[in-house]
Amino acid sequence: MGKTRHWLALLVALGLLACAAPIASAATLTGAGAAPIDERWDTAVASSSLLESGGPPEFGRCIKTTGGKYEDAGCTTTGSGKNYEWSPAFGGSLPLVKTGFTNTIKEGTVAELETVGGNVTSCSGESAAGKYTGNRTVGSLIVTFTGCSAFGVVCKSAGAASGTVVTTTLEGVLGVEELGAEPRLNKIGEELFPVGRSGPMTEFSCGGLQETISGAMITPVTSNSMKLTVTIKAKAVKGKQRPENFVEQPAEPLLSKIESGGPEQAGQTLTTQQTNEEKVEINSVL
């Protein structure tokens, strides 16, 4: 199939689009230009270790107060003039009161999904809603794409309007995608995947051809700054997500499968603007 336009995403959120269903061990992807993928870790263990572990990075708020532990508004530096204190999103003395967020595609951009074999799908619109569920996690996330097409025809999820593709319910976790010289310089990502890492991220048909998207997607996120609205950019190059894994963790790519064919690695490009119900920071130090 030649290059044609369509989409996928996610997330973000999340996002986010840029995410993961269970992937077969030692799977070799098929399709034009497809590359072998290393043996996968056990997804149940991976999910548990990432979702339940404590420590940085984490969601929360840097609160200005007298006699706090930190001297900067990002709560990353201790020292003289300690006028800020960190409050984790959950479990602290000042937890988040409003935990919801929404996403909307950046005006003038499109969401695209490209496989390593060169098939491109695109959507002109994207919106999402989810919530913070833990100090490192998000959940209840559903992403809706509009104006979707692939292979020169319109795409749609079952029961949705023409051109509309809807994901399953997604969840996600923060992680370190690249280590910096010190923790405050670490690059942070958010991985999105189906709840429990079970089942597809989305399924839809394009001109009678059924396509299933599974796997996970990591999207870089802004850290150490408390914001109400942030821009999240998922990036893929020639069908491969950037990044594909967290530090010291194996890659977990997006996978595209058409009809009964084999899975083919894919990557999503999407710029979405996330608006929180209240200001939230991702802290890379705590």
mmCIF file of C-alpha atoms in Angstrom:
data_model
loop_
_atom_site.group_PDB
_atom_site.id
_atom_site.type_symbol
_atom_site.label_atom_id
_atom_site.label_comp_id
_atom_site.label_asym_id
_atom_site.label_seq_id
_atom_site.Cartn_x
_atom_site.Cartn_y
_atom_site.Cartn_z
ATOM 1 C CA MET A 1 0.000 0.000 0.000
ATOM 2 C CA GLY A 2 1.480 3.327 -1.005
ATOM 3 C CA LYS A 3 1.789 6.292 1.263
ATOM 4 C CA THR A 4 -1.583 7.609 2.165
ATOM 5 C CA ARG A 5 -2.745 9.805 4.989
ATOM 6 C CA HIS A 6 -4.362 8.918 8.322
ATOM 7 C CA TRP A 7 -3.623 8.896 11.990
ATOM 8 C CA LEU A 8 -3.504 7.343 15.344
ATOM 9 C CA ALA A 9 -2.590 8.542 18.615
ATOM 10 C CA LEU A 10 -3.250 8.981 21.533
ATOM 11 C CA LEU A 11 -2.039 10.535 23.644
ATOM 12 C CA VAL A 12 -1.579 12.016 25.725
ATOM 13 C CA ALA A 13 -2.400 13.327 27.301
ATOM 14 C CA LEU A 14 -1.880 11.935 26.830
ATOM 15 C CA GLY A 15 -0.314 12.409 25.088
ATOM 16 C CA LEU A 16 -0.865 10.746 24.067
ATOM 17 C CA LEU A 17 -1.520 10.545 22.513
ATOM 18 C CA ALA A 18 1.961 8.497 22.409
ATOM 19 C CA CYS A 19 1.231 4.243 24.526
ATOM 20 C CA ALA A 20 0.278 -0.828 25.158
ATOM 21 C CA ALA A 21 -1.329 -4.177 24.885
ATOM 22 C CA PRO A 22 0.600 -7.362 25.562
ATOM 23 C CA ILE A 23 3.191 -8.089 22.899
ATOM 24 C CA ALA A 24 4.369 -11.572 22.014
ATOM 25 C CA SER A 25 7.855 -12.493 23.163
ATOM 26 C CA ALA A 26 10.530 -12.520 20.500
ATOM 27 C CA ALA A 27 8.000 -11.194 18.010
ATOM 28 C CA THR A 28 9.246 -10.333 14.558
ATOM 29 C CA LEU A 29 7.105 -7.740 12.826
ATOM 30 C CA THR A 30 6.076 -8.294 9.253
ATOM 31 C CA GLY A 31 5.388 -5.899 6.443
ATOM 32 C CA ALA A 32 7.473 -3.871 4.024
ATOM 33 C CA GLY A 33 10.504 -2.426 5.766
ATOM 34 C CA ALA A 34 9.527 -3.939 9.114
ATOM 35 C CA ALA A 35 12.346 -4.499 11.552
ATOM 36 C CA PRO A 36 12.668 -7.264 14.171
ATOM 37 C CA ILE A 37 11.774 -6.217 17.704
ATOM 38 C CA ASP A 38 13.751 -7.478 20.686
ATOM 39 C CA GLU A 39 12.221 -10.032 23.013
ATOM 40 C CA ARG A 40 9.581 -8.375 25.200
ATOM 41 C CA TRP A 41 9.564 -8.259 28.962
ATOM 42 C CA ASP A 42 6.629 -9.792 30.800
ATOM 43 C CA THR A 43 3.973 -7.103 30.530
ATOM 44 C CA ALA A 44 2.295 -7.974 33.841
ATOM 45 C CA VAL A 45 5.596 -7.547 35.707
ATOM 46 C CA ALA A 46 6.402 -4.386 33.735
ATOM 47 C CA SER A 47 3.024 -2.853 34.427
ATOM 48 C CA SER A 48 3.199 -3.655 38.132
ATOM 49 C CA SER A 49 6.743 -2.401 38.638
ATOM 50 C CA LEU A 50 6.149 0.904 36.884
ATOM 51 C CA LEU A 51 2.675 1.670 38.179
ATOM 52 C CA GLU A 52 3.354 0.781 41.802
ATOM 53 C CA SER A 53 6.909 2.043 42.299
ATOM 54 C CA GLY A 54 7.473 5.254 44.218
ATOM 55 C CA GLY A 55 9.976 8.053 43.772
ATOM 56 C CA PRO A 56 10.587 10.426 40.901
ATOM 57 C CA PRO A 57 9.208 11.468 38.571
ATOM 58 C CA GLU A 58 5.872 12.337 40.144
ATOM 59 C CA PHE A 59 2.864 14.606 39.750
ATOM 60 C CA GLY A 60 2.176 17.277 42.329
ATOM 61 C CA ARG A 61 2.413 20.958 43.174
ATOM 62 C CA CYS A 62 5.228 23.245 44.326
ATOM 63 C CA ILE A 63 3.578 25.500 46.924
ATOM 64 C CA LYS A 64 4.986 28.862 48.025
ATOM 65 C CA THR A 65 5.249 28.929 51.792
ATOM 66 C CA THR A 66 7.467 30.228 54.580
ATOM 67 C CA GLY A 67 10.054 27.785 55.824
ATOM 68 C CA GLY A 68 9.698 25.279 53.028
ATOM 69 C CA LYS A 69 12.358 22.821 51.907
ATOM 70 C CA TYR A 70 13.020 24.251 48.442
ATOM 71 C CA GLU A 71 14.277 27.606 47.224
ATOM 72 C CA ASP A 72 12.893 27.517 43.661
ATOM 73 C CA ALA A 73 9.337 27.507 42.248
ATOM 74 C CA GLY A 74 9.929 24.072 40.705
ATOM 75 C CA CYS A 75 10.908 22.452 44.020
ATOM 76 C CA THR A 76 14.157 21.113 42.620
ATOM 77 C CA THR A 77 16.820 22.921 44.680
ATOM 78 C CA THR A 78 17.370 23.083 48.428
ATOM 79 C CA GLY A 79 19.414 25.786 50.105
ATOM 80 C CA SER A 80 19.036 29.274 51.505
ATOM 81 C CA GLY A 81 15.774 31.168 51.052
ATOM 82 C CA LYS A 82 13.595 28.060 51.412
ATOM 83 C CA ASN A 83 10.222 29.452 50.356
ATOM 84 C CA TYR A 84 8.619 26.467 48.575
ATOM 85 C CA GLU A 85 7.342 23.056 49.616
ATOM 86 C CA TRP A 86 6.447 20.056 47.455
ATOM 87 C CA SER A 87 3.022 18.485 47.757
ATOM 88 C CA PRO A 88 2.500 15.195 45.858
ATOM 89 C CA ALA A 89 -0.711 14.855 43.853
ATOM 90 C CA PHE A 90 -2.037 12.252 46.300
ATOM 91 C CA GLY A 91 -1.268 11.367 49.898
ATOM 92 C CA GLY A 92 0.273 14.643 51.031
ATOM 93 C CA SER A 93 -1.069 17.479 53.183
ATOM 94 C CA LEU A 94 -2.220 19.469 50.140
ATOM 95 C CA PRO A 95 -3.252 16.930 47.455
ATOM 96 C CA LEU A 96 -4.886 17.799 44.161
ATOM 97 C CA VAL A 97 -8.515 18.795 44.598
ATOM 98 C CA LYS A 98 -9.378 18.720 40.896
ATOM 99 C CA THR A 99 -7.761 15.787 39.100
ATOM 100 C CA GLY A 100 -9.176 16.031 35.576
ATOM 101 C CA PHE A 101 -7.583 17.201 32.324
ATOM 102 C CA THR A 102 -8.578 17.584 28.688
ATOM 103 C CA ASN A 103 -6.566 17.568 25.458
ATOM 104 C CA THR A 104 -7.179 19.251 22.098
ATOM 105 C CA ILE A 105 -5.063 18.994 18.959
ATOM 106 C CA LYS A 106 -3.026 22.107 18.220
ATOM 107 C CA GLU A 107 -4.788 24.234 15.632
ATOM 108 C CA GLY A 108 -3.396 23.850 12.140
ATOM 109 C CA THR A 109 -1.791 20.447 12.795
ATOM 110 C CA VAL A 110 -2.792 16.861 12.072
ATOM 111 C CA ALA A 111 -2.233 13.596 13.927
ATOM 112 C CA GLU A 112 -0.388 10.959 11.914
ATOM 113 C CA LEU A 113 0.503 7.324 12.322
ATOM 114 C CA GLU A 114 3.248 5.948 10.059
ATOM 115 C CA THR A 115 4.374 2.339 9.895
ATOM 116 C CA VAL A 116 7.951 1.308 9.214
ATOM 117 C CA GLY A 117 6.699 0.100 5.830
ATOM 118 C CA GLY A 118 5.645 3.642 4.903
ATOM 119 C CA ASN A 119 1.855 3.489 5.294
ATOM 120 C CA VAL A 120 0.624 6.793 6.700
ATOM 121 C CA THR A 121 -2.744 7.483 8.259
ATOM 122 C CA SER A 122 -3.991 10.854 9.502
ATOM 123 C CA CYS A 123 -6.727 12.655 11.429
ATOM 124 C CA SER A 124 -7.428 16.380 11.334
ATOM 125 C CA GLY A 125 -8.928 16.547 14.826
ATOM 126 C CA GLU A 126 -8.258 15.101 18.277
ATOM 127 C CA SER A 127 -9.735 15.554 21.726
ATOM 128 C CA ALA A 128 -9.339 13.639 24.969
ATOM 129 C CA ALA A 129 -10.308 13.602 28.619
ATOM 130 C CA GLY A 130 -8.687 11.817 31.534
ATOM 131 C CA LYS A 131 -7.568 12.285 35.113
ATOM 132 C CA TYR A 132 -4.606 11.940 37.437
ATOM 133 C CA THR A 133 -4.971 8.700 39.372
ATOM 134 C CA GLY A 134 -1.735 8.523 41.370
ATOM 135 C CA ASN A 135 1.537 10.312 41.973
ATOM 136 C CA ARG A 136 2.936 8.730 38.808
ATOM 137 C CA THR A 137 -0.169 7.650 36.952
ATOM 138 C CA VAL A 138 -3.068 8.845 34.805
ATOM 139 C CA GLY A 139 -6.201 6.950 33.842
ATOM 140 C CA SER A 140 -9.791 6.994 32.569
ATOM 141 C CA LEU A 141 -8.339 8.440 29.351
ATOM 142 C CA ILE A 142 -10.312 8.176 26.122
ATOM 143 C CA VAL A 143 -9.091 9.856 22.941
ATOM 144 C CA THR A 144 -11.369 10.731 20.020
ATOM 145 C CA PHE A 145 -9.986 11.487 16.561
ATOM 146 C CA THR A 146 -12.011 13.084 13.783
ATOM 147 C CA GLY A 147 -11.456 13.609 10.072
ATOM 148 C CA CYS A 148 -9.635 10.278 9.865
ATOM 149 C CA SER A 149 -8.635 8.496 6.669
ATOM 150 C CA ALA A 150 -6.214 5.821 5.507
ATOM 151 C CA PHE A 151 -5.459 4.102 2.211
ATOM 152 C CA GLY A 152 -7.414 6.876 0.467
ATOM 153 C CA VAL A 153 -10.696 6.105 2.273
ATOM 154 C CA VAL A 154 -12.492 7.323 5.389
ATOM 155 C CA CYS A 155 -12.000 5.423 8.667
ATOM 156 C CA LYS A 156 -14.297 4.913 11.644
ATOM 157 C CA SER A 157 -14.631 2.916 14.833
ATOM 158 C CA ALA A 158 -17.652 0.646 15.210
ATOM 159 C CA GLY A 159 -20.682 2.716 16.167
ATOM 160 C CA ALA A 160 -18.898 6.039 15.580
ATOM 161 C CA ALA A 161 -19.622 8.698 12.983
ATOM 162 C CA SER A 162 -17.822 8.652 9.642
ATOM 163 C CA GLY A 163 -14.190 9.714 10.048
ATOM 164 C CA THR A 164 -14.269 9.247 13.836
ATOM 165 C CA VAL A 165 -11.914 6.870 15.626
ATOM 166 C CA VAL A 166 -12.201 6.323 19.372
ATOM 167 C CA THR A 167 -9.657 4.604 21.606
ATOM 168 C CA THR A 168 -10.370 2.131 24.349
ATOM 169 C CA THR A 169 -9.913 3.406 27.901
ATOM 170 C CA LEU A 170 -6.224 4.090 28.476
ATOM 171 C CA GLU A 171 -3.975 4.530 31.475
ATOM 172 C CA GLY A 172 -0.401 5.696 31.770
ATOM 173 C CA VAL A 173 2.696 6.094 33.904
ATOM 174 C CA LEU A 174 5.605 8.534 34.155
ATOM 175 C CA GLY A 175 9.203 7.429 33.615
ATOM 176 C CA VAL A 176 12.681 8.716 32.803
ATOM 177 C CA GLU A 177 13.385 8.598 29.085
ATOM 178 C CA GLU A 178 16.908 10.043 29.278
ATOM 179 C CA LEU A 179 19.217 10.684 32.218
ATOM 180 C CA GLY A 180 20.679 14.159 32.650
ATOM 181 C CA ALA A 181 23.826 15.247 34.485
ATOM 182 C CA GLU A 182 21.634 15.592 37.592
ATOM 183 C CA PRO A 183 18.022 14.584 38.371
ATOM 184 C CA ARG A 184 16.549 17.997 37.598
ATOM 185 C CA LEU A 185 17.926 17.638 34.058
ATOM 186 C CA ASN A 186 16.403 14.194 33.439
ATOM 187 C CA LYS A 187 14.071 14.024 30.429
ATOM 188 C CA ILE A 188 10.685 12.689 31.455
ATOM 189 C CA GLY A 189 8.116 10.794 29.390
ATOM 190 C CA GLU A 190 4.582 9.515 29.884
ATOM 191 C CA GLU A 191 3.695 6.071 28.583
ATOM 192 C CA LEU A 192 0.100 5.291 27.600
ATOM 193 C CA PHE A 193 -1.432 1.828 27.110
ATOM 194 C CA PRO A 194 -4.799 0.043 27.442
ATOM 195 C CA VAL A 195 -6.006 -0.586 30.985
ATOM 196 C CA GLY A 196 -4.098 -3.521 32.419
ATOM 197 C CA ARG A 197 -2.057 -3.666 29.202
ATOM 198 C CA SER A 198 -4.788 -5.888 27.848
ATOM 199 C CA GLY A 199 -6.429 -5.635 24.437
ATOM 200 C CA PRO A 200 -5.998 -3.073 21.649
ATOM 201 C CA MET A 201 -5.627 0.674 21.978
ATOM 202 C CA THR A 202 -8.202 1.070 19.221
ATOM 203 C CA GLU A 203 -9.855 -0.779 16.353
ATOM 204 C CA PHE A 204 -11.406 0.769 13.251
ATOM 205 C CA SER A 205 -12.215 0.049 9.629
ATOM 206 C CA CYS A 206 -11.187 1.925 6.502
ATOM 207 C CA GLY A 207 -13.143 1.031 3.381
ATOM 208 C CA GLY A 208 -13.939 -2.393 4.792
ATOM 209 C CA LEU A 209 -10.381 -3.130 5.965
ATOM 210 C CA GLN A 210 -10.134 -3.716 9.707
ATOM 211 C CA GLU A 211 -7.129 -2.159 11.451
ATOM 212 C CA THR A 212 -6.056 -2.795 15.032
ATOM 213 C CA ILE A 213 -3.599 -0.640 16.965
ATOM 214 C CA SER A 214 -1.913 -2.098 20.023
ATOM 215 C CA GLY A 215 1.280 -1.604 21.986
ATOM 216 C CA ALA A 216 2.374 1.404 24.030
ATOM 217 C CA MET A 217 3.481 4.946 23.297
ATOM 218 C CA ILE A 218 5.838 7.221 25.226
ATOM 219 C CA THR A 219 5.517 10.977 24.785
ATOM 220 C CA PRO A 220 8.014 13.530 26.210
ATOM 221 C CA VAL A 221 6.463 15.819 28.839
ATOM 222 C CA THR A 222 7.540 19.080 30.458
ATOM 223 C CA SER A 223 8.953 18.760 33.981
ATOM 224 C CA ASN A 224 9.797 20.967 36.964
ATOM 225 C CA SER A 225 7.318 23.708 36.150
ATOM 226 C CA MET A 226 3.777 23.971 37.523
ATOM 227 C CA LYS A 227 1.330 24.815 34.732
ATOM 228 C CA LEU A 228 -2.374 24.900 33.979
ATOM 229 C CA THR A 229 -1.884 24.329 30.230
ATOM 230 C CA VAL A 230 0.989 22.518 28.514
ATOM 231 C CA THR A 231 1.791 21.561 24.919
ATOM 232 C CA ILE A 232 2.640 17.882 24.444
ATOM 233 C CA LYS A 233 4.411 16.712 21.303
ATOM 234 C CA ALA A 234 4.536 13.071 20.259
ATOM 235 C CA LYS A 235 7.124 12.410 17.553
ATOM 236 C CA ALA A 236 7.842 9.495 15.250
ATOM 237 C CA VAL A 237 10.473 9.097 12.535
ATOM 238 C CA LYS A 238 9.949 6.554 9.755
ATOM 239 C CA GLY A 239 7.517 4.530 11.811
ATOM 240 C CA LYS A 240 9.495 4.528 15.051
ATOM 241 C CA GLN A 241 8.467 6.452 18.156
ATOM 242 C CA ARG A 242 10.946 8.854 19.750
ATOM 243 C CA PRO A 243 11.524 7.642 22.454
ATOM 244 C CA GLU A 244 10.572 3.964 22.392
ATOM 245 C CA ASN A 245 11.499 3.076 25.978
ATOM 246 C CA PHE A 246 12.296 4.359 29.449
ATOM 247 C CA VAL A 247 15.838 4.149 30.847
ATOM 248 C CA GLU A 248 16.836 0.530 31.537
ATOM 249 C CA GLN A 249 13.541 -0.771 30.136
ATOM 250 C CA PRO A 250 13.014 -2.550 26.798
ATOM 251 C CA ALA A 251 11.223 -0.872 23.907
ATOM 252 C CA GLU A 252 7.426 -1.136 23.734
ATOM 253 C CA PRO A 253 6.368 0.202 20.322
ATOM 254 C CA LEU A 254 3.008 0.847 18.767
ATOM 255 C CA LEU A 255 1.859 -1.956 16.467
ATOM 256 C CA SER A 256 -0.477 -1.753 13.501
ATOM 257 C CA LYS A 257 -2.240 -4.844 12.186
ATOM 258 C CA ILE A 258 -4.498 -4.881 9.115
ATOM 259 C CA GLU A 259 -6.999 -7.722 8.810
ATOM 260 C CA SER A 260 -5.229 -11.035 9.507
ATOM 261 C CA GLY A 261 -1.790 -9.760 8.518
ATOM 262 C CA GLY A 262 1.171 -9.646 10.860
ATOM 263 C CA PRO A 263 1.831 -6.678 13.147
ATOM 264 C CA GLU A 264 3.966 -3.845 11.844
ATOM 265 C CA GLN A 265 5.748 -1.309 13.999
ATOM 266 C CA ALA A 266 4.342 2.194 13.874
ATOM 267 C CA GLY A 267 4.880 5.622 15.386
ATOM 268 C CA GLN A 268 2.610 8.583 16.022
ATOM 269 C CA THR A 269 3.174 12.278 15.505
ATOM 270 C CA LEU A 270 0.773 14.565 17.337
ATOM 271 C CA THR A 271 0.846 17.983 18.967
ATOM 272 C CA THR A 272 -1.868 18.407 21.565
ATOM 273 C CA GLN A 273 -2.568 21.031 24.198
ATOM 274 C CA GLN A 274 -3.443 19.696 27.630
ATOM 275 C CA THR A 275 -5.458 21.781 30.086
ATOM 276 C CA ASN A 276 -5.539 20.700 33.722
ATOM 277 C CA GLU A 277 -8.370 21.530 36.099
ATOM 278 C CA GLU A 278 -5.722 22.992 38.385
ATOM 279 C CA LYS A 279 -1.996 23.653 38.019
ATOM 280 C CA VAL A 280 0.122 20.499 38.072
ATOM 281 C CA GLU A 281 3.877 19.882 37.929
ATOM 282 C CA ILE A 282 5.866 16.809 36.962
ATOM 283 C CA ASN A 283 8.866 16.813 39.271
ATOM 284 C CA SER A 284 11.949 14.910 38.081
ATOM 285 C CA VAL A 285 13.845 15.201 41.381
ATOM 286 C CA LEU A 286 11.406 14.034 44.067
#
